[in-house]
Structure formats: structure tokens, C-alpha cells
mmCIF file of C-alpha atoms and ligand atoms in Angstrom:
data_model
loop_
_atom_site.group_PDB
_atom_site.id
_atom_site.type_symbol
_atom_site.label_atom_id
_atom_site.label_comp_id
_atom_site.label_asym_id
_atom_site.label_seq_id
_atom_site.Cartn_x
_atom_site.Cartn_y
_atom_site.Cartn_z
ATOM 1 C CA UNK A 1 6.316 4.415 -2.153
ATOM 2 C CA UNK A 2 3.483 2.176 -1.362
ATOM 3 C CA UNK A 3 0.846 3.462 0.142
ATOM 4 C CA UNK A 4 -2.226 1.652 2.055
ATOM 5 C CA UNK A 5 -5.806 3.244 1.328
ATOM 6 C CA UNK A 6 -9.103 2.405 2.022
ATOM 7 C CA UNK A 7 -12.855 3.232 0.091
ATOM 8 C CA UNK A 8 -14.939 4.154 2.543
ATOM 9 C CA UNK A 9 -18.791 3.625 1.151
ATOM 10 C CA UNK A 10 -20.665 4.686 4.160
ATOM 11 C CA UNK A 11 -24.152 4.131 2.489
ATOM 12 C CA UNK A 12 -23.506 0.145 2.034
ATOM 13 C CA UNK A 13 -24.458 -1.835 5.314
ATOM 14 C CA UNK A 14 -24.950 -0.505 9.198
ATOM 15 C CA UNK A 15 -21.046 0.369 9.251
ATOM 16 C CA UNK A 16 -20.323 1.577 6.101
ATOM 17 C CA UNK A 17 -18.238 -1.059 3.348
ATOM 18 C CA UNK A 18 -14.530 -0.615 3.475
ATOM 19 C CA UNK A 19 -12.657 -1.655 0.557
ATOM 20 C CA UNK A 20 -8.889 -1.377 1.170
ATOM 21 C CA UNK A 21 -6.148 -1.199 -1.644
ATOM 22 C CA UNK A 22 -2.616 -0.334 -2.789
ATOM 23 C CA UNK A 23 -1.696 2.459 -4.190
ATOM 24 C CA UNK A 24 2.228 2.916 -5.258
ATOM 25 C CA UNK A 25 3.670 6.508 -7.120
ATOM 26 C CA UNK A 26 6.707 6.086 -8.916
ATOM 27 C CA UNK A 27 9.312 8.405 -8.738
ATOM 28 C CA UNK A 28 9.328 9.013 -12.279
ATOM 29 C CA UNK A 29 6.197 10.482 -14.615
ATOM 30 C CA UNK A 30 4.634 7.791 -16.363
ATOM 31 C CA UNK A 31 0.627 6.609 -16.497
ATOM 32 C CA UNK A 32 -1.972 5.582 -14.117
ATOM 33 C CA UNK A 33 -2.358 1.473 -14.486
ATOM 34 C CA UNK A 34 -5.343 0.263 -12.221
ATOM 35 C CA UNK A 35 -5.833 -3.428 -11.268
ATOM 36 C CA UNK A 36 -8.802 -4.813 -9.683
ATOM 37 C CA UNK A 37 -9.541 -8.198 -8.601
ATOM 38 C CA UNK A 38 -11.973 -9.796 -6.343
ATOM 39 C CA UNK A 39 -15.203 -8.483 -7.791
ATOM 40 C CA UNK A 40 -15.974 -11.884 -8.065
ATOM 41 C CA UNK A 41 -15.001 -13.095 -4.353
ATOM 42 C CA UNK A 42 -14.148 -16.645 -5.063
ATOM 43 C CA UNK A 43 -11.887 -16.297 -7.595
ATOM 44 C CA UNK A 44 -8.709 -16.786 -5.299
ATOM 45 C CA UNK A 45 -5.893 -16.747 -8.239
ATOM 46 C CA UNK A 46 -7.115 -12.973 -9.090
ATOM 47 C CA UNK A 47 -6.840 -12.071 -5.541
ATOM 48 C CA UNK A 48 -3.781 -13.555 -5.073
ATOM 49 C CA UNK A 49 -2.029 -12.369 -7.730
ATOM 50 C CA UNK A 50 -2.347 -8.618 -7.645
ATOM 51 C CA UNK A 51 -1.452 -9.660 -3.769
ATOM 52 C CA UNK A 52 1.511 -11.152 -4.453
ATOM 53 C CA UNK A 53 2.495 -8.562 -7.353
ATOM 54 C CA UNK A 54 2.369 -5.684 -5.470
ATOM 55 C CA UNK A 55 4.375 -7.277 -2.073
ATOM 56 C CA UNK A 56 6.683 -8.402 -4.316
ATOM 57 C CA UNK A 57 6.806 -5.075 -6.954
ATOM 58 C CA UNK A 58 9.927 -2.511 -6.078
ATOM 59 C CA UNK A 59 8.505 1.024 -5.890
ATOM 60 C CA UNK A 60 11.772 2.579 -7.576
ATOM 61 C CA UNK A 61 11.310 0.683 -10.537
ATOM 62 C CA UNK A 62 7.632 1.792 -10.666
ATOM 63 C CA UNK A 63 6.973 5.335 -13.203
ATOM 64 C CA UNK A 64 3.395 7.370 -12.742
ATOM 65 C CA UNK A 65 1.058 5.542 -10.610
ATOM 66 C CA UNK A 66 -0.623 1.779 -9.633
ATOM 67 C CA UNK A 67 -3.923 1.404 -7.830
ATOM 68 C CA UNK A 68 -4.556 -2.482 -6.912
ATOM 69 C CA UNK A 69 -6.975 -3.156 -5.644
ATOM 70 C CA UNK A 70 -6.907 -6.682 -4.379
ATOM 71 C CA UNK A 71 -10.534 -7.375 -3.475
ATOM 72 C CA UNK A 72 -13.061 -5.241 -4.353
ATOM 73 C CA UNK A 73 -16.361 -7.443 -3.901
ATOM 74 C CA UNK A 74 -15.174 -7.716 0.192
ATOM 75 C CA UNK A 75 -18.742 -9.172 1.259
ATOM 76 C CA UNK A 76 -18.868 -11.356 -1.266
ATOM 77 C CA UNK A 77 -15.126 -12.853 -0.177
ATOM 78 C CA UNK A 78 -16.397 -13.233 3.101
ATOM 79 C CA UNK A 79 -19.180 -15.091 2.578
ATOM 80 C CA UNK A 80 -17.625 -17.213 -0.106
ATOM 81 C CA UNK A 81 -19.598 -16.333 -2.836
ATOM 82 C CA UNK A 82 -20.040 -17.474 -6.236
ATOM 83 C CA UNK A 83 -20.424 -14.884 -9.037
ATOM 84 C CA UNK A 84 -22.669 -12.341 -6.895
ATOM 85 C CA UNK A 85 -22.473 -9.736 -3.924
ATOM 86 C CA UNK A 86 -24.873 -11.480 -1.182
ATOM 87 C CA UNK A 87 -26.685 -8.405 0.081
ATOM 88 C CA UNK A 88 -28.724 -8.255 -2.836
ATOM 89 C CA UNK A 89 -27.791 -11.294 -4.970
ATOM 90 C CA UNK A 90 -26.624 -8.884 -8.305
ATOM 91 C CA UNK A 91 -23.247 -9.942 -10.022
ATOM 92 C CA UNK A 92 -20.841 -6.769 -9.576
ATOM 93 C CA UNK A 93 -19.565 -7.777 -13.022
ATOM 94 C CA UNK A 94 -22.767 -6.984 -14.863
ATOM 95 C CA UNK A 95 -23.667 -3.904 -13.428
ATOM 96 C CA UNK A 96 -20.973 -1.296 -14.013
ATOM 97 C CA UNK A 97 -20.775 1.554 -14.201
ATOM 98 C CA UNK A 98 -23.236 1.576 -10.877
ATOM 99 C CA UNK A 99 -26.168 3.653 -9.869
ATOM 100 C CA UNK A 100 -25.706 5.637 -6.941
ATOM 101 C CA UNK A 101 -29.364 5.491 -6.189
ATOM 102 C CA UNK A 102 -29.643 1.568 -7.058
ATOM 103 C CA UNK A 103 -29.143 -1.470 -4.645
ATOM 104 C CA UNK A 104 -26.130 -2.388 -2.743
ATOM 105 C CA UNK A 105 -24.628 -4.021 -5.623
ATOM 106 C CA UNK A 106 -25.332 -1.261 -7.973
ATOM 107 C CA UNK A 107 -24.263 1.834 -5.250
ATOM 108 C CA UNK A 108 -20.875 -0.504 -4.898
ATOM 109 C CA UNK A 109 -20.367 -0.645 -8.867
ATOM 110 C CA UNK A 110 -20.849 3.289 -8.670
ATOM 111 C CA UNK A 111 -18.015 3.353 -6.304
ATOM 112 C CA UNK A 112 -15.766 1.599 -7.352
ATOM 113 C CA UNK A 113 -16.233 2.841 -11.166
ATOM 114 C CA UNK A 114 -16.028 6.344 -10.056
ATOM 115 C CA UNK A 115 -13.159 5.763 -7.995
ATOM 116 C CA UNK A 116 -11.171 3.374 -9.709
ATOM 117 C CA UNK A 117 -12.406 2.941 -13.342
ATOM 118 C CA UNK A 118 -12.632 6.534 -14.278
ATOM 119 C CA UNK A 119 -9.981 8.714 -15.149
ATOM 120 C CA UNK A 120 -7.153 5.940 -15.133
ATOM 121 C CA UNK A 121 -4.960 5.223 -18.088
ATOM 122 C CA UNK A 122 -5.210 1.190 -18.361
ATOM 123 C CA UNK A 123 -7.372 -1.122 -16.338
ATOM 124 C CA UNK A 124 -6.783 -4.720 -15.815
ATOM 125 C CA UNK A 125 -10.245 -6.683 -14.036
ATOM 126 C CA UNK A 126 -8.542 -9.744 -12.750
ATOM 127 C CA UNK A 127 -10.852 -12.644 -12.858
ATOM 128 C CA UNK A 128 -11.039 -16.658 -12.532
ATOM 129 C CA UNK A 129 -13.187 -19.884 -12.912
ATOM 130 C CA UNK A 130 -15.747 -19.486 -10.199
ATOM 131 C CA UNK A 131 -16.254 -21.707 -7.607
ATOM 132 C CA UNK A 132 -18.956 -24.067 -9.665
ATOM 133 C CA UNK A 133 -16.596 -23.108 -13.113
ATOM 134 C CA UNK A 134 -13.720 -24.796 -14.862
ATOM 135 C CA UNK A 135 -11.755 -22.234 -17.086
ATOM 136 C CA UNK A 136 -9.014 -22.036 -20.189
ATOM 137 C CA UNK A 137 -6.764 -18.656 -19.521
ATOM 138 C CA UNK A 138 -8.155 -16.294 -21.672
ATOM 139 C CA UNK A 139 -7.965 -12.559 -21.834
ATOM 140 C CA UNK A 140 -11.329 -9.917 -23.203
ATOM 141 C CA UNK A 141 -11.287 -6.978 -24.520
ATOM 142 C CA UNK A 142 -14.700 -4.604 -25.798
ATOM 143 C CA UNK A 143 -14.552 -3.295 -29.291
ATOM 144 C CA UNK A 144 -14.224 0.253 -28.705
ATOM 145 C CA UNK A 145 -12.823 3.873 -29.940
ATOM 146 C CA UNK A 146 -9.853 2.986 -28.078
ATOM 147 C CA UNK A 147 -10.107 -1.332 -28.764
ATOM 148 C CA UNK A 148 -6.156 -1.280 -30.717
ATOM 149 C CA UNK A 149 -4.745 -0.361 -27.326
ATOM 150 C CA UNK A 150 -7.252 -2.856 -25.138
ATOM 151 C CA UNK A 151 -5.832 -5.496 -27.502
ATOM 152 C CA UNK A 152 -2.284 -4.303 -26.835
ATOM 153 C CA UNK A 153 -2.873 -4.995 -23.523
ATOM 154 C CA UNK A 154 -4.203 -8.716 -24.092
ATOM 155 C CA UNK A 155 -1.780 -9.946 -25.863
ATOM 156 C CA UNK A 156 0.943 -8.360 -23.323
ATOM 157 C CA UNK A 157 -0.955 -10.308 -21.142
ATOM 158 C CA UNK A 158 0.433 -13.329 -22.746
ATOM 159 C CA UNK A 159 -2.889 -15.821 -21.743
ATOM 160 C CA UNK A 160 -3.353 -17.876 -25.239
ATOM 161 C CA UNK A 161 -6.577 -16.620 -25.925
ATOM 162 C CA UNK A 162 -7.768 -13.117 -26.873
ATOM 163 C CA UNK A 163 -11.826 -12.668 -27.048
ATOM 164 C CA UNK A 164 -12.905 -9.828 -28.864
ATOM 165 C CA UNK A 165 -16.585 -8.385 -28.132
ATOM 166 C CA UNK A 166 -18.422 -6.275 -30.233
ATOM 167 C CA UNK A 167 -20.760 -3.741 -28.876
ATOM 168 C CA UNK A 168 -23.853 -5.246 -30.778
ATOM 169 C CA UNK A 169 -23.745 -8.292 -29.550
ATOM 170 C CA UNK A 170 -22.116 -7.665 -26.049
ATOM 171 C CA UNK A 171 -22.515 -11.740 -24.036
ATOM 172 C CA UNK A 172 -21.616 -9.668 -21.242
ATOM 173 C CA UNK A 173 -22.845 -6.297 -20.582
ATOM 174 C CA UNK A 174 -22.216 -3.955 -17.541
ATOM 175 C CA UNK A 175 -18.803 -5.365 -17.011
ATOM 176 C CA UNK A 176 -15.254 -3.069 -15.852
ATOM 177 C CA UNK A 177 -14.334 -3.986 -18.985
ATOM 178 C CA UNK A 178 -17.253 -2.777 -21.350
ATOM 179 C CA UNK A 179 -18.256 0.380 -18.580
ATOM 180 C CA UNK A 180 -14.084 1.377 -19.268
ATOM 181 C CA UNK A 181 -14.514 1.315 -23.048
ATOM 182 C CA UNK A 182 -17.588 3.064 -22.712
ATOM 183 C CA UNK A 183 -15.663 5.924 -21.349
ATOM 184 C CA UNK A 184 -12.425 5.979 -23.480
ATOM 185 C CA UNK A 185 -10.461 3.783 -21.016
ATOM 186 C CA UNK A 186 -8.916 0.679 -22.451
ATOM 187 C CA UNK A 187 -9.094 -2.243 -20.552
ATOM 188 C CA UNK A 188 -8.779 -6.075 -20.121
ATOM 189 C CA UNK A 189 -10.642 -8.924 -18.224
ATOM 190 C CA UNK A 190 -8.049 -11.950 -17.860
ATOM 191 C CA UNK A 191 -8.896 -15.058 -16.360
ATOM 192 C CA UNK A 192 -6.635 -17.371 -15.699
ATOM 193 C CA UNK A 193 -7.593 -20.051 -12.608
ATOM 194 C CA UNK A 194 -10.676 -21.927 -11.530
ATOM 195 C CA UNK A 195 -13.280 -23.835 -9.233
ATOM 196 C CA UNK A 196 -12.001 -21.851 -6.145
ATOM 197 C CA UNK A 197 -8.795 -23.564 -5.913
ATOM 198 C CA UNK A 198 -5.462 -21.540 -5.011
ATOM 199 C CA UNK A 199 -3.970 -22.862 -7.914
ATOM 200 C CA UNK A 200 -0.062 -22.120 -7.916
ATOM 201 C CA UNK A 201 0.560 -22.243 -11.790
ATOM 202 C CA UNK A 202 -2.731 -20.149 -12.590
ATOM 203 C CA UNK A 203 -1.585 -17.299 -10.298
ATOM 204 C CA UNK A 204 2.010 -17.591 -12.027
ATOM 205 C CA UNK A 205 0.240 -16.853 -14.925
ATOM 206 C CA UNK A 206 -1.190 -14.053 -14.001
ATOM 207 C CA UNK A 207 1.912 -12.728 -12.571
ATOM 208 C CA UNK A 208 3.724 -12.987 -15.453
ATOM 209 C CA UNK A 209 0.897 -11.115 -17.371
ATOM 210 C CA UNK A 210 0.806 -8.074 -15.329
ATOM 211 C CA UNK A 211 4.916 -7.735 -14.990
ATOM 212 C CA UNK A 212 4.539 -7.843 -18.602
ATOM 213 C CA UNK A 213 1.488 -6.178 -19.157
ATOM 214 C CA UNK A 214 3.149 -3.581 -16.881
ATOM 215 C CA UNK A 215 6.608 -3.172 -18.682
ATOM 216 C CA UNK A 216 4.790 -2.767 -22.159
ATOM 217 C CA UNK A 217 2.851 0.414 -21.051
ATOM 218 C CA UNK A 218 5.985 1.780 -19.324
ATOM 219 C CA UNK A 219 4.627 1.968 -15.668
ATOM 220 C CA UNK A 220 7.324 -0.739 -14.813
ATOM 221 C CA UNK A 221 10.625 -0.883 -15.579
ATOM 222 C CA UNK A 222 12.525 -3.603 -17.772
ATOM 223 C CA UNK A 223 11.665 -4.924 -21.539
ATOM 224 C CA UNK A 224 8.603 -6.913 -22.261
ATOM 225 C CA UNK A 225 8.972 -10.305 -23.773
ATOM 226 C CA UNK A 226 8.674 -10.588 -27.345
ATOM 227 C CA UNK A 227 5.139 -10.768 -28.571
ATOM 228 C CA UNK A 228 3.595 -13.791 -28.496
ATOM 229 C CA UNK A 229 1.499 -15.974 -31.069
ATOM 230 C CA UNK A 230 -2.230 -16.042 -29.114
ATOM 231 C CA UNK A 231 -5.558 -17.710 -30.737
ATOM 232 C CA UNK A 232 -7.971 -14.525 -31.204
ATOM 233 C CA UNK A 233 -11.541 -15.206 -31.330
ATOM 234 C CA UNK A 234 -14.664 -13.072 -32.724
ATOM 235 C CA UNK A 235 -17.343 -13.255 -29.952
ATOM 236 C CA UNK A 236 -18.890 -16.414 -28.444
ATOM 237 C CA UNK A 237 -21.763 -18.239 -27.778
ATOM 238 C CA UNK A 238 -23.184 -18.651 -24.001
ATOM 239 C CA UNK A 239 -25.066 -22.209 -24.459
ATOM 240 C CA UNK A 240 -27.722 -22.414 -21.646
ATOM 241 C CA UNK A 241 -30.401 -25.033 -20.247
ATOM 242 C CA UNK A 242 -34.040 -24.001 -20.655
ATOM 243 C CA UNK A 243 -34.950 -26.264 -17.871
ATOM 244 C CA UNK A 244 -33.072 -27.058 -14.530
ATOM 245 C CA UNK A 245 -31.351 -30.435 -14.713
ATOM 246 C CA UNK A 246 -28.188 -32.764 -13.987
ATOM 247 C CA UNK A 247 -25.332 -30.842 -16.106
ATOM 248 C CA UNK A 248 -23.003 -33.499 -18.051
ATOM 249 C CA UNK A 249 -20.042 -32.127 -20.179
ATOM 250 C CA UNK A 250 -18.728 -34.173 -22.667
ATOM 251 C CA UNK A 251 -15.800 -31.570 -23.349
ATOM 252 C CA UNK A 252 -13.073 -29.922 -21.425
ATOM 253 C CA UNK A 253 -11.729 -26.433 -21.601
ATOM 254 C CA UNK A 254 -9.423 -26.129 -23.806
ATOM 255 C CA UNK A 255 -11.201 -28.203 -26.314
ATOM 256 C CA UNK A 256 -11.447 -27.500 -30.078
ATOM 257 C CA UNK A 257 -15.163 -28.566 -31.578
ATOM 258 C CA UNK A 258 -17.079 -28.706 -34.546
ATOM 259 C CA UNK A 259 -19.911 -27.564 -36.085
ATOM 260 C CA UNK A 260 -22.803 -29.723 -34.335
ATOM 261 C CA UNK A 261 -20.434 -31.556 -32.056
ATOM 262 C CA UNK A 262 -21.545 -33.128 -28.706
ATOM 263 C CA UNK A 263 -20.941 -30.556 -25.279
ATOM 264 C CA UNK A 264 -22.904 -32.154 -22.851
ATOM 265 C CA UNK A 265 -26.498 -33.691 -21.828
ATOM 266 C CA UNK A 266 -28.740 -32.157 -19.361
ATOM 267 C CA UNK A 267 -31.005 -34.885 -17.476
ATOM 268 C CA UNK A 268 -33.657 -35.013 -15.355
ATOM 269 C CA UNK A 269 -33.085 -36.278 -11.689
ATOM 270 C CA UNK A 270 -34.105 -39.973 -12.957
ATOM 271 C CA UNK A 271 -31.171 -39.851 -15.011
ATOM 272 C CA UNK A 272 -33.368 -39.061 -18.445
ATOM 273 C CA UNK A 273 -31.496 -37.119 -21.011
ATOM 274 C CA UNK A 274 -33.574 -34.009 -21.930
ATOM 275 C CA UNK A 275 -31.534 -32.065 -24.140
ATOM 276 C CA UNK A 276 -27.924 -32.565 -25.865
ATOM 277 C CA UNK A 277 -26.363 -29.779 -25.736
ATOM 278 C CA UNK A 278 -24.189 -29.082 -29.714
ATOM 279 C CA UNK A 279 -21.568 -26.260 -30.760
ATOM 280 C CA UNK A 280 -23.837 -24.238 -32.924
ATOM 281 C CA UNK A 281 -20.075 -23.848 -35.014
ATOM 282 C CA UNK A 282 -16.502 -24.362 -34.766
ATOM 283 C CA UNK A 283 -15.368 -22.859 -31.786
ATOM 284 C CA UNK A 284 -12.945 -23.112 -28.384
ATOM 285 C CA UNK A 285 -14.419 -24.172 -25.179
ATOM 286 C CA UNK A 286 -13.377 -21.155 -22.697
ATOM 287 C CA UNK A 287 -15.338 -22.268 -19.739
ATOM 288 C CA UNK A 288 -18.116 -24.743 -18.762
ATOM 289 C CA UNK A 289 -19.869 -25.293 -16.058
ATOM 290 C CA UNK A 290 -18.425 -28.412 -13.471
ATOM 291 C CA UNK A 291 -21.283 -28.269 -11.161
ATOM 292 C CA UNK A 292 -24.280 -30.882 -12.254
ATOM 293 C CA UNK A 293 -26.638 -28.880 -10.787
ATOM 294 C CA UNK A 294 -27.716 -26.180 -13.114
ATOM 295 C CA UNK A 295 -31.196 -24.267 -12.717
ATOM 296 C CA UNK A 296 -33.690 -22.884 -15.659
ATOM 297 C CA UNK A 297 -31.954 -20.646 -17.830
ATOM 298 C CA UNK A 298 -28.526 -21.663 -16.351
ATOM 299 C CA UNK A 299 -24.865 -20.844 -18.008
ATOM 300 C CA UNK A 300 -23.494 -24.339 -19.140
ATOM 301 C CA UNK A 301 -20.516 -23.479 -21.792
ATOM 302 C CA UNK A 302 -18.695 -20.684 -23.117
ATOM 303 C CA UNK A 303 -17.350 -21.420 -26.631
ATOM 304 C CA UNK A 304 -15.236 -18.758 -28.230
ATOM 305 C CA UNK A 305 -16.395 -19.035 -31.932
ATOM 306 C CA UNK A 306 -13.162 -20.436 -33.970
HETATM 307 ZN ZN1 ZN B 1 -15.153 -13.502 -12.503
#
């Protein structure tokens, strides 16, 4: 049966935040899978896609329990915002698992990790390009005690490349992803879509990873596909601008580099290149910024090293 719910965080805003979401209980015993999307509120092939699987999913093939949650940054939907919640300007993503004493952003990440995050079996954080952000599907999983099954769940996620991130050098910290490892509960990030756009084949893709993702863990019925031959990578490097300038790429995603190869410029508003922006070593270009218009200390490329 599926069942309509709502989080009801009466501390966030004059009214409370409501965050609504599916949950569906097989008829069978099997695990808990939890899927979350939205917590960044532009990234419209996430939210679409655990949409679109659960409308479509058939309870009776369904054993133990999923909770989707289809947008879980709701304020930050609304107001069509890129990579943060507005009230206070924090990115959900980097501040899990939540303080309940903290700002909105960090009471919401409290929430939602006590609610959602702990005490589930799997957890898939659906993600995208952002709205400034052009993106190669890739899935991420923390090194953890419980990493072999977070990796399981990548590659049965089928997107062609796996990042793996070690705790010492975390590029990301206070993610679902990193806050679930932290706790014994494997987990994924997948991306798969970008720059805001409702992009038909990116949301098949991540459809096809969760029916799959799904069928490997036993929560849905059917056999998973064969495994699949995916590029794994060792941690990345997040190349950045020290000063604000006009943002050039040179590369797309997708792209395989060298050592010392040519990203991207960064100019000045006269058009005067101040820096040229090289792959410190070989590595895949995951994402990179599209937008021009990058401030001090902004994100320009992520390159997956190898
Ligand atoms: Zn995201």
C-alpha cells in the first residue's frame, strides 16, 4: 500500500515546514530502502524521478518498506534555489546530520536525518547538476565500516562512474551520504541531470538505477541486470578561483585530461586572463561550472582523479 505522509517541523518558519513523502509497505518482510531527493531544490531530474518511480512502482511487488521522499529542501524548490535553503543561505547537503539547536538549515538537516537517515537499511540522496552546473552521471559513496555494501549499491546504480571518498580527505563533508556512513548506514549520492533542465534521458537514468538498485537489495521484485563495467575513481580535486572573475571552461564533462592540461581561464571583466586553470593529474571531469560568473573562492571543476 502506498501511503501519503507528511514531516511536520513546527520550529522552521511562522507555520511550521511541511515536508510530504511516500511511504509504501510491502506485503512481504524485506528491508527499509529510503530515497531522498530535492535537498538541493533545483535539481528537477532527482525530483522527478523518485516522482515518477513511486507513481509508477506496484505495491505487491514491493517486500519490507520504501520512504521517498521526493523533495525534501521544499523552500528551497519554491524559491528556485541553487545549492542552498534561502532562509539562512546554508547548503542542506553540507550540514547533516543537523543541529537541533542550529539555524533553519541545520534544525531541517536534524529532521530529516533523524527521521529519514537513521535507522533505515539503504539510502539513496538523489541529486543533479545545479542550476549554474553541467554534470557527467556519476554515483558517491564514503569509505566506511559498511563502504563494500555502499559500493554495491553504486554500481547497481548502473551511472558509469563510481567516486570513492575517503574519510581523511572528505571534498564534501556533512553530506546524507557521509552523516549515513557515519552511523553504519550505507548509502549513495547519484547524480545524473543538470543546469535545471527536466531532462527526459537523465531522469531515465535514474529510473533505471533505482528499479535496479531496488531489485539487487531485494525490496523489489524481479532480477537485476547483470553487473556492469563502471570507471571507479579514488577521490577528486575541487579546482576553485581565488578571485571573482569571468569563468571560461575549456573542457566538457565527460572529458578525460592530463597531467597539467588546460580547464579553463578566469578573467577579469575587461576580458584579462588572470589565472589558467590546469588538472593538477590525470583525471575525469565530473562537473564544472557553466555559469561565467564565479565569486572569490568559487567551485569551478570537479575532476575525479583517473
Ligand atoms: Zn545536489
Amino acid at each position: 500500500m502506498i501511503t501519503r505522509k507528511t514531516l511536520h517541523i513546527p520550529e522552521l518558519g511562522s507555520a511550521g515546514l511541511d515536508i510530504p513523502y511516500f511511504e509504501i509497505v510491502g506485503n512481504r518482510d524485506g528491508p527499509q530502502l529510503t530515497l531522498m531527493a530535492g535537498v538541493h531544490g533545483a535539481e528537477y531530474t532527482s525530483i522527478a524521478a523518485v516522482r515518477e518511480f513511486i507513481r509508477d512502482l506496484d505495491p505487491d511487488a514491493v517486500s519490507g518498506r520504501i520512504v521517498a521522499i521526493p523533495i525534501v529542501n521544499v523552500p528551497g524548490f519554491w524559491a528556485r534555489s541553487a545549492f542552498v535553503v534561502p532562509a539562512d543561505g546554508k547548503n542542506l547537503n553540507r550540514s547533516f546530520p543537523g543541529d537541533p539547536n542550529g539555524t533553519y538549515t541545520e534544525i531541517l538537516a536534524h529532521h530529516v536525518f533523524d527521521t529519514f537517515i537513521a535507522g533505515t537499511d539503504y539510502l539513496v540522496d538523489l541529486h543533479a547538476g545545479d542550476l549554474p552546473e553541467s554534470l557527467e552521471p556519476f554515483s558517491m559513496f564514503e569509505e566506511s565500516s559498511v563502504e563494500d555494501i555502499s559500493r554495491g549499491l553504486a554500481v547497481s546504480y548502473g551511472l558509469a562512474h563510481i567516486m570513492r571518498q575517503s574519510a581523511a580527505v572528505r571534498t564534501v563533508a556533512g553530506s546524507s551520504c557521509a552523516a549515513a556512513a557515519d552511523i553504519g548506514v550505507p548509502a549513495i549520492i547519484a547524480e545524473s541531470g543538470q543546469n535545471g533542465l527536466l531532462d527526459r534521458s537523465a531522469i531515465d537514468r535514474h529510473l533505471a538505477g533505482l528499479r535496479n538498485l531496488s531489485r539487487s537489495i531485494g525490496v523489489l521484485d524481479g532480477a537485476p541486470w547483470p553487473e556492469r563495467n563502471l570507471h571507479e575513481h579514488e577521490g577528486w580535486h575541487w579546482l576553485r578561483t581565488d578571485r571573482e572573475g569571468w569563468w571560461q571552461p575549456v573542457v566538457v564533462t565527460g572529458a578525460s585530461v592530463a597531467a597539467g592540461e588546460l580547464l579553463g581561464t578566469v578573467s577579469d571583466v575587461w576580458g584579462d586572463v588572470f589565472a589558467e586553470v590546469r588538472a593538477p593529474e590525470v583525471g575525469t571531469v565530473l562537473f564544472l561550472t557553466s555559469s561565467p560568473a564565479v565569486s572569490a573562492d568559487g567551485l569551478l571543476l570537479g575532476l575525479a582523479r583517473g
